[in-house]
mmCIF file of C-alpha atoms in Angstrom:
data_model
loop_
_atom_site.group_PDB
_atom_site.id
_atom_site.type_symbol
_atom_site.label_atom_id
_atom_site.label_comp_id
_atom_site.label_asym_id
_atom_site.label_seq_id
_atom_site.Cartn_x
_atom_site.Cartn_y
_atom_site.Cartn_z
ATOM 1 C CA MET A 1 17.246 -2.128 22.527
ATOM 2 C CA THR A 2 16.921 -4.348 19.452
ATOM 3 C CA PRO A 3 13.412 -5.674 18.780
ATOM 4 C CA HIS A 4 12.911 -9.425 18.901
ATOM 5 C CA PRO A 5 13.213 -11.042 15.488
ATOM 6 C CA GLY A 6 10.223 -12.561 13.774
ATOM 7 C CA LYS A 7 9.883 -16.041 12.311
ATOM 8 C CA LEU A 8 9.258 -17.598 8.917
ATOM 9 C CA VAL A 9 5.960 -19.458 9.376
ATOM 10 C CA LYS A 10 5.103 -20.877 5.917
ATOM 11 C CA ILE A 11 6.650 -21.227 2.455
ATOM 12 C CA TRP A 12 4.602 -21.648 -0.721
ATOM 13 C CA ILE A 13 5.871 -22.121 -4.259
ATOM 14 C CA LYS A 14 3.615 -21.268 -7.191
ATOM 15 C CA ARG A 15 4.111 -23.763 -10.038
ATOM 16 C CA SER A 16 2.550 -21.502 -12.693
ATOM 17 C CA LYS A 17 0.611 -18.259 -13.001
ATOM 18 C CA LEU A 18 -2.736 -18.853 -11.237
ATOM 19 C CA GLY A 19 -1.496 -22.403 -10.528
ATOM 20 C CA PRO A 20 -1.541 -24.256 -7.216
ATOM 21 C CA MET A 21 0.511 -23.086 -4.249
ATOM 22 C CA ASP A 22 2.689 -25.951 -2.968
ATOM 23 C CA GLU A 23 3.596 -25.774 0.723
ATOM 24 C CA LYS A 24 7.273 -26.489 1.460
ATOM 25 C CA SER A 25 9.377 -26.756 4.605
ATOM 26 C CA GLU A 26 12.339 -25.069 2.897
ATOM 27 C CA ALA A 27 13.173 -23.281 -0.344
ATOM 28 C CA LEU A 28 16.242 -22.331 -2.355
ATOM 29 C CA LEU A 29 16.424 -18.601 -3.121
ATOM 30 C CA LEU A 30 18.514 -17.441 -6.061
ATOM 31 C CA LYS A 31 20.060 -13.970 -6.179
ATOM 32 C CA GLY A 32 18.322 -11.794 -8.768
ATOM 33 C CA ARG A 33 15.897 -14.593 -9.707
ATOM 34 C CA GLY A 34 13.598 -15.567 -6.835
ATOM 35 C CA ILE A 35 12.569 -18.919 -5.412
ATOM 36 C CA ALA A 36 13.784 -21.955 -7.346
ATOM 37 C CA GLY A 37 10.792 -23.608 -9.001
ATOM 38 C CA ASN A 38 8.468 -20.617 -8.534
ATOM 39 C CA ALA A 39 6.578 -19.163 -11.508
ATOM 40 C CA ASN A 40 7.805 -15.604 -10.879
ATOM 41 C CA GLN A 41 11.485 -15.253 -11.808
ATOM 42 C CA GLY A 42 13.550 -12.089 -12.229
ATOM 43 C CA GLY A 43 12.267 -8.532 -12.155
ATOM 44 C CA LYS A 44 11.431 -6.738 -8.921
ATOM 45 C CA ARG A 45 8.640 -9.107 -7.860
ATOM 46 C CA GLN A 46 10.720 -12.237 -7.249
ATOM 47 C CA VAL A 47 9.257 -13.040 -3.823
ATOM 48 C CA THR A 48 6.005 -12.023 -2.130
ATOM 49 C CA LEU A 49 5.576 -11.831 1.636
ATOM 50 C CA LEU A 50 2.576 -11.710 3.928
ATOM 51 C CA ALA A 51 2.593 -10.881 7.658
ATOM 52 C CA LEU A 52 0.464 -13.246 9.733
ATOM 53 C CA GLU A 53 -0.647 -10.435 12.038
ATOM 54 C CA GLY A 54 -1.901 -8.275 9.151
ATOM 55 C CA TRP A 55 -3.745 -11.242 7.639
ATOM 56 C CA GLN A 56 -5.426 -12.068 10.951
ATOM 57 C CA SER A 57 -6.359 -8.407 11.465
ATOM 58 C CA ALA A 58 -8.029 -8.267 8.021
ATOM 59 C CA LEU A 59 -9.985 -11.471 8.711
ATOM 60 C CA SER A 60 -11.076 -10.176 12.112
ATOM 61 C CA GLU A 61 -12.257 -6.914 10.542
ATOM 62 C CA ILE A 62 -14.668 -8.809 8.258
ATOM 63 C CA GLY A 63 -15.733 -11.329 10.930
ATOM 64 C CA ALA A 64 -13.930 -14.236 9.303
ATOM 65 C CA ASP A 65 -11.406 -15.233 11.999
ATOM 66 C CA ASN A 66 -9.529 -18.373 10.849
ATOM 67 C CA GLU A 67 -12.108 -19.023 8.087
ATOM 68 C CA VAL A 68 -9.666 -18.418 5.227
ATOM 69 C CA SER A 69 -6.160 -19.882 4.963
ATOM 70 C CA PRO A 70 -3.326 -17.409 4.335
ATOM 71 C CA ARG A 71 -2.452 -19.687 1.388
ATOM 72 C CA GLU A 72 -5.379 -17.990 -0.418
ATOM 73 C CA ARG A 73 -3.376 -14.746 -0.491
ATOM 74 C CA ARG A 74 -0.955 -16.520 -2.865
ATOM 75 C CA ALA A 75 2.156 -15.063 -1.218
ATOM 76 C CA ASN A 76 5.378 -17.072 -1.173
ATOM 77 C CA LEU A 77 6.355 -16.424 2.436
ATOM 78 C CA LEU A 78 4.269 -16.018 5.588
ATOM 79 C CA VAL A 79 6.151 -14.251 8.377
ATOM 80 C CA SER A 80 5.220 -13.453 11.957
ATOM 81 C CA GLY A 81 6.547 -10.800 14.318
ATOM 82 C CA VAL A 82 7.706 -8.458 11.524
ATOM 83 C CA ASP A 83 5.846 -5.322 10.477
ATOM 84 C CA LEU A 84 5.801 -5.050 6.667
ATOM 85 C CA ARG A 85 4.034 -1.658 6.558
ATOM 86 C CA GLU A 86 5.749 1.111 4.613
ATOM 87 C CA SER A 87 8.809 -1.079 4.025
ATOM 88 C CA ARG A 88 9.638 0.019 0.448
ATOM 89 C CA GLY A 89 13.421 0.140 0.020
ATOM 90 C CA ARG A 90 14.187 -1.738 3.253
ATOM 91 C CA VAL A 91 16.166 -4.977 3.454
ATOM 92 C CA LEU A 92 14.749 -7.983 5.298
ATOM 93 C CA ARG A 93 16.867 -10.932 6.414
ATOM 94 C CA ILE A 94 15.296 -14.392 6.460
ATOM 95 C CA GLY A 95 17.792 -16.898 7.818
ATOM 96 C CA ALA A 96 20.989 -16.078 5.896
ATOM 97 C CA VAL A 97 19.219 -14.590 2.843
ATOM 98 C CA ARG A 98 18.453 -10.900 2.306
ATOM 99 C CA LEU A 99 15.463 -9.516 0.387
ATOM 100 C CA ARG A 100 15.001 -5.901 -0.770
ATOM 101 C CA VAL A 101 11.371 -4.764 -0.601
ATOM 102 C CA TYR A 102 10.202 -2.879 -3.693
ATOM 103 C CA GLY A 103 6.593 -2.313 -2.839
ATOM 104 C CA GLU A 104 3.211 -3.268 -1.498
ATOM 105 C CA THR A 105 1.362 -6.277 -2.906
ATOM 106 C CA ARG A 106 -2.084 -4.948 -3.709
ATOM 107 C CA PRO A 107 -4.963 -7.389 -3.184
ATOM 108 C CA CYS A 108 -6.937 -8.403 -6.286
ATOM 109 C CA GLU A 109 -10.519 -9.530 -6.874
ATOM 110 C CA GLN A 110 -9.514 -13.141 -6.084
ATOM 111 C CA MET A 111 -9.526 -12.156 -2.417
ATOM 112 C CA ASP A 112 -13.268 -11.431 -2.526
ATOM 113 C CA GLY A 113 -13.698 -14.861 -4.100
ATOM 114 C CA ALA A 114 -12.058 -16.355 -1.000
ATOM 115 C CA ARG A 115 -14.271 -14.245 1.324
ATOM 116 C CA PRO A 116 -16.454 -11.239 0.473
ATOM 117 C CA GLY A 117 -14.882 -8.040 1.828
ATOM 118 C CA LEU A 118 -11.400 -9.520 2.148
ATOM 119 C CA ARG A 119 -9.920 -7.464 -0.700
ATOM 120 C CA SER A 120 -10.955 -4.202 0.933
ATOM 121 C CA ALA A 121 -9.793 -5.342 4.390
ATOM 122 C CA LEU A 122 -6.335 -6.208 2.996
ATOM 123 C CA LYS A 123 -5.859 -2.761 1.417
ATOM 124 C CA ALA A 124 -5.186 -0.994 4.738
ATOM 125 C CA ASP A 125 -1.701 -0.844 6.291
ATOM 126 C CA TRP A 126 -0.015 -3.137 3.735
ATOM 127 C CA ARG A 127 -2.038 -6.095 5.084
ATOM 128 C CA GLY A 128 -1.839 -7.626 1.595
ATOM 129 C CA GLY A 129 1.916 -7.919 2.030
ATOM 130 C CA CYS A 130 4.903 -6.802 -0.008
ATOM 131 C CA PHE A 131 7.184 -7.955 -2.792
ATOM 132 C CA GLY A 132 10.879 -7.743 -3.483
ATOM 133 C CA GLU A 133 14.049 -9.143 -4.939
ATOM 134 C CA VAL A 134 16.465 -11.761 -3.608
ATOM 135 C CA LEU A 135 19.912 -10.336 -2.773
ATOM 136 C CA ASP A 136 21.720 -13.600 -1.875
ATOM 137 C CA ASP A 137 21.711 -17.250 -2.878
ATOM 138 C CA GLY A 138 20.686 -19.499 -0.015
ATOM 139 C CA THR A 139 18.191 -21.864 1.529
ATOM 140 C CA ILE A 140 15.486 -20.698 3.915
ATOM 141 C CA ALA A 141 13.370 -22.929 6.148
ATOM 142 C CA ILE A 142 10.275 -22.666 8.302
ATOM 143 C CA GLY A 143 11.300 -21.376 11.731
ATOM 144 C CA ASP A 144 14.124 -19.191 10.374
ATOM 145 C CA GLU A 145 14.616 -15.847 12.070
ATOM 146 C CA VAL A 146 13.247 -12.823 10.175
ATOM 147 C CA ALA A 147 14.503 -9.299 10.901
ATOM 148 C CA TRP A 148 14.915 -5.907 9.265
ATOM 149 C CA LEU A 149 18.478 -4.792 8.599
ATOM 150 C CA GLU A 150 19.271 -1.187 9.464
ATOM 151 C CA SER A 151 19.541 1.166 6.486
#
């Protein structure tokens, strides 16, 4: 039995390093580059992802349910219904675009600035999300289906 696919919940584009995160309803992804207009281009960290369930679990652990927006994590994509844990090397499909996960996004000290204890709470089980490269050109939009492709 195939698990139910997840959904793309939010899209944020970072204008510059440490710059504001602009919320979008859709985004153009460019193969080997990343999100059009995003500060991070090329390399293996073209797109960052955060799972809503992991974020909520971290907030609950520190008694901060719904007190901090997932935007504070500074990830590009917020997904729901998809487990990002231990996903290095796997390929994730969002709409018609594929992403290869290269690793875990480790939380930095900025997370404790958003809420004391958040950095530590995000360290467990890849709650801080993951990063990867774009394998196809294409547009993604909020509400798109998100699913792991079999190896």
